[in-house]
XYZ file of C-alpha atoms in Angstrom:
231
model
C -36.193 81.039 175.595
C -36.357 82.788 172.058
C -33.357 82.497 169.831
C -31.918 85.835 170.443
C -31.920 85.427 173.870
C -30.427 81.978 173.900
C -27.228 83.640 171.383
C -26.813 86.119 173.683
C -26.424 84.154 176.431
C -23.730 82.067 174.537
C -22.226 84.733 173.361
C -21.174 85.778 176.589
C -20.158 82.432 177.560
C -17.677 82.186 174.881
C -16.544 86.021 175.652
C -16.141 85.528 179.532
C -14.099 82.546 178.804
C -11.866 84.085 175.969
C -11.588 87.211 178.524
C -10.526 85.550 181.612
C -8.166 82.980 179.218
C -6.787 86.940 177.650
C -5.865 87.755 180.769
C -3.137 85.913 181.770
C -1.477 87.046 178.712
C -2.266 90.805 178.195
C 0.626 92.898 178.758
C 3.028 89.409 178.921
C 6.388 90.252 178.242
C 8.341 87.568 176.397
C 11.683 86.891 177.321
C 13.379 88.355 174.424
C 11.607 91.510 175.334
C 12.044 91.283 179.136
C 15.932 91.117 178.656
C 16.400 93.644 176.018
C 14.286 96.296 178.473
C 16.713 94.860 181.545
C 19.944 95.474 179.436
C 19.650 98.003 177.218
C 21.852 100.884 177.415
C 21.848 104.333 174.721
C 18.883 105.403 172.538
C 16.679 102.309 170.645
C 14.265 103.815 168.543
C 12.925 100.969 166.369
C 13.196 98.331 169.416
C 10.864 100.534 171.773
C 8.279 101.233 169.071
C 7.832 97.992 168.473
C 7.974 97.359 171.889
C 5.012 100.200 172.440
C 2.999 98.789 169.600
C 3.261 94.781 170.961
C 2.088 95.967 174.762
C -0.821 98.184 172.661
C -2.488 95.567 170.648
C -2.206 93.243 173.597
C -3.494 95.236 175.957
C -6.994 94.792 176.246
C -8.074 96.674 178.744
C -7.170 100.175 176.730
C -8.833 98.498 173.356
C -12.072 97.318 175.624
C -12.810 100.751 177.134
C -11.977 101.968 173.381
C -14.569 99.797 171.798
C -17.046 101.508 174.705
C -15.580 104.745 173.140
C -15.968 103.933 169.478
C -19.447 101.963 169.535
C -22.179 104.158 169.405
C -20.285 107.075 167.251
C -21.152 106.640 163.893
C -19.378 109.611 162.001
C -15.403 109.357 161.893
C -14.824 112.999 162.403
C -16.474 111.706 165.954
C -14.490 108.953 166.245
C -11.172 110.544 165.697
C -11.974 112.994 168.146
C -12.817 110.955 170.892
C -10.000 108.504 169.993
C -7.815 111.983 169.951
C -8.896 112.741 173.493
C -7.903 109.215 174.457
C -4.432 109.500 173.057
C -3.978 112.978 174.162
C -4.804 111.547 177.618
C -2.485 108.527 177.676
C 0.272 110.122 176.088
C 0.466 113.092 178.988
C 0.809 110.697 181.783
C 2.570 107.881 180.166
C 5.650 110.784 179.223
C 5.163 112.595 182.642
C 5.038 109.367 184.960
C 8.147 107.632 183.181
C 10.607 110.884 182.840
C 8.896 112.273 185.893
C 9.362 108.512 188.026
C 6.105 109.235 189.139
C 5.616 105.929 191.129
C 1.875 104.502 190.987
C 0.669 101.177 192.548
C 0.208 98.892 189.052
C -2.507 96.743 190.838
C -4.709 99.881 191.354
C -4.051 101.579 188.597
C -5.490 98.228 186.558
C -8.259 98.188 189.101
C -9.521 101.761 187.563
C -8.917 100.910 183.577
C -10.899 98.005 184.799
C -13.383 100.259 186.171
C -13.163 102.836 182.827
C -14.637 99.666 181.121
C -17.763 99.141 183.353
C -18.149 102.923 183.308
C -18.343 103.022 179.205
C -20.296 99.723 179.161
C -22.882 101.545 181.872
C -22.675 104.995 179.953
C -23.767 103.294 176.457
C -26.582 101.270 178.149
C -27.724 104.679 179.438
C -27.404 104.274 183.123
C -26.608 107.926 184.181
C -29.464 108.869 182.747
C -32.052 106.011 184.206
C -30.581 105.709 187.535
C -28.791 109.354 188.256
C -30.451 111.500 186.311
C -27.973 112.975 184.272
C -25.273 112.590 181.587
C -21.375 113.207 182.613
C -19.172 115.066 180.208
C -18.355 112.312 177.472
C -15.079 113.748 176.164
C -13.909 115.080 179.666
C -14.423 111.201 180.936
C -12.469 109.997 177.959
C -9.675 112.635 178.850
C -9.901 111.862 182.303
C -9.910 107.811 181.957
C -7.086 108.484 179.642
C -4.670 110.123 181.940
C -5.053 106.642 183.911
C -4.384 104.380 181.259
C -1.241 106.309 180.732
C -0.200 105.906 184.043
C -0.821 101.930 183.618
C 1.375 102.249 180.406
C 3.874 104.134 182.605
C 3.888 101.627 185.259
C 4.421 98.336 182.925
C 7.729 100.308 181.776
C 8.773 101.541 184.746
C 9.088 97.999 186.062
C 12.560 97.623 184.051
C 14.217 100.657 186.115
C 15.471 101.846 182.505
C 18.425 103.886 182.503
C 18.408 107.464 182.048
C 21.186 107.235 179.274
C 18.410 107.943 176.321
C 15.596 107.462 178.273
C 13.538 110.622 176.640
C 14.177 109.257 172.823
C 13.352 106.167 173.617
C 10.466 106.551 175.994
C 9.148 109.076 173.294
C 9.722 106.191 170.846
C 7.880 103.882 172.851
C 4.715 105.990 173.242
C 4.961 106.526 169.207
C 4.687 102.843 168.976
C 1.929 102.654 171.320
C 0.425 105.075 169.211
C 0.831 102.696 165.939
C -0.353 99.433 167.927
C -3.804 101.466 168.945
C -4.261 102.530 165.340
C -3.986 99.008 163.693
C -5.461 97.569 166.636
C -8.435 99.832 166.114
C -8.624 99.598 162.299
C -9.406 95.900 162.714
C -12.161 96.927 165.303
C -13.086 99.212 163.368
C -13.555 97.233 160.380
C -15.387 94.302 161.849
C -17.827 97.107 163.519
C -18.764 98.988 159.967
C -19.819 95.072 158.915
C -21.236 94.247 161.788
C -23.338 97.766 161.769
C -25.000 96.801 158.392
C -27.158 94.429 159.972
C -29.917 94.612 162.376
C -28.858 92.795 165.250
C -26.024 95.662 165.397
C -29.042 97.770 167.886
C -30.181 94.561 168.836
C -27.422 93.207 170.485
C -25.845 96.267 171.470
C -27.185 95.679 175.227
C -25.417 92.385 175.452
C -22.510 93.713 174.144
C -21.884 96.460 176.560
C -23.333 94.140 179.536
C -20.406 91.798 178.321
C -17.791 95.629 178.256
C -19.192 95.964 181.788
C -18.705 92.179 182.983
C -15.454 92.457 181.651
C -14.660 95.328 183.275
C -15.377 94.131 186.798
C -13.386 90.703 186.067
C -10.243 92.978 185.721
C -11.195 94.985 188.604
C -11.773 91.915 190.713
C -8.396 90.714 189.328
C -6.618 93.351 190.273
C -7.875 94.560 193.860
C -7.248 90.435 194.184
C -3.480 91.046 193.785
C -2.998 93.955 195.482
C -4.754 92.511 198.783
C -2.852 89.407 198.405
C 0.559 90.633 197.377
């Protein structure tokens, strides 16, 4: 087994594990949190930003299918547009589903950001192309995908039945902060991907890194279709 081979392979050991370990606390709400949402009456600008910003950096299904997004693009006029797209996406749905109590399962809505993953992971290795013959739309998919991560946004609020006494300010507030958490969440991403891109084994590995987006992917889809069958 050469050497490459054999860190790649342990690579995505050690990512499986952190991934399924992540999981059980992605989108946790502490208790601190979990009472303020269940309590709180009037407009709270500050608290729901930060509020937005904690459930963004710890989501990791939104920053997974955004490293997908981010890793081939090389020019940062491409990635804010793409990242743009995203936002636009998640922003429409995550305002229209809240104010609009548009009610959506939360197990199945998962089970497709899960699936937005292994789509990005299969689009970067080239699939469409190998096995369909063809290449979708890349910014419509990143519009599209985004719409459903906004409704999985919308559905992690919703499940504090917030009152409608300032529920626009601070819903509005809250997708702001989301908006801050994605932007230092992807700086750091970001910034460990313009080091990482200096070297070689950036092309080399990129393969196993988007067979370990993919396989990461379908362990949140199989987590999710798992609860909703057995719930």
């Amino acid at each position: 087994m050469s050497q490459s081979l054999a860190s790649a392979i342990k690579f995505l050991v050690v990512f499986l594990g952190m991934f399924a370990s992540f999981s059980l606390f992605a989108h946790g709400v502490d208790e601190d949190t979990r009472q303020f949402l269940t309590l709180n009456e009037g407009v709270s600008i500050l608290p729901f930003i930060y509020i937005g910003a904690k459930h963004m950096v710890t989501g990791y299904d939104h920053l997974l299918f955004l490293v997908g997004v981010i890793f081939f693009l090389f020019r940062s006029k491409d990635v804010l547009l793409y990242v743009s797209l995203f936002t636009l996406g998640h922003s429409i749905t995550l305002l229209f589903g809240v104010l609009s109590d548009i009610q959506v399962n939360a197990y199945l809505i998962d089970a497709i950001i899960g699936f937005s993953i292994v789509y990005k992971g299969f689009d970067n290795l080239g699939g469409f192309k190998r096995v369909f013959g063809f290449q979708p739309n890349t910014k419509l998919a990143v519009i599209i995908f985004g719409l459903f991560h906004g409704f999985g946004l919308a559905t992690k609020i919703q499940e504090f039945n917030l009152p409608e006494d300032g529920l626009v300010p601070n819903i509005l507030a809250f997708n702001v902060g989301v908006e801050i958490g994605q932007f230092l969440a992807l700086g750091v991403v970001l910034i460990l991907m313009s080091f990482w891109r200096r070297h070689r084994s950036y092309l080399q590995f990129s393969t196993a890194a988007n067979t370990l987006l993919m396989s990461g992917g379908l362990m949140l889809v199989g987590f999710q279709l798992t609860g909703f069958f057995v719930s």
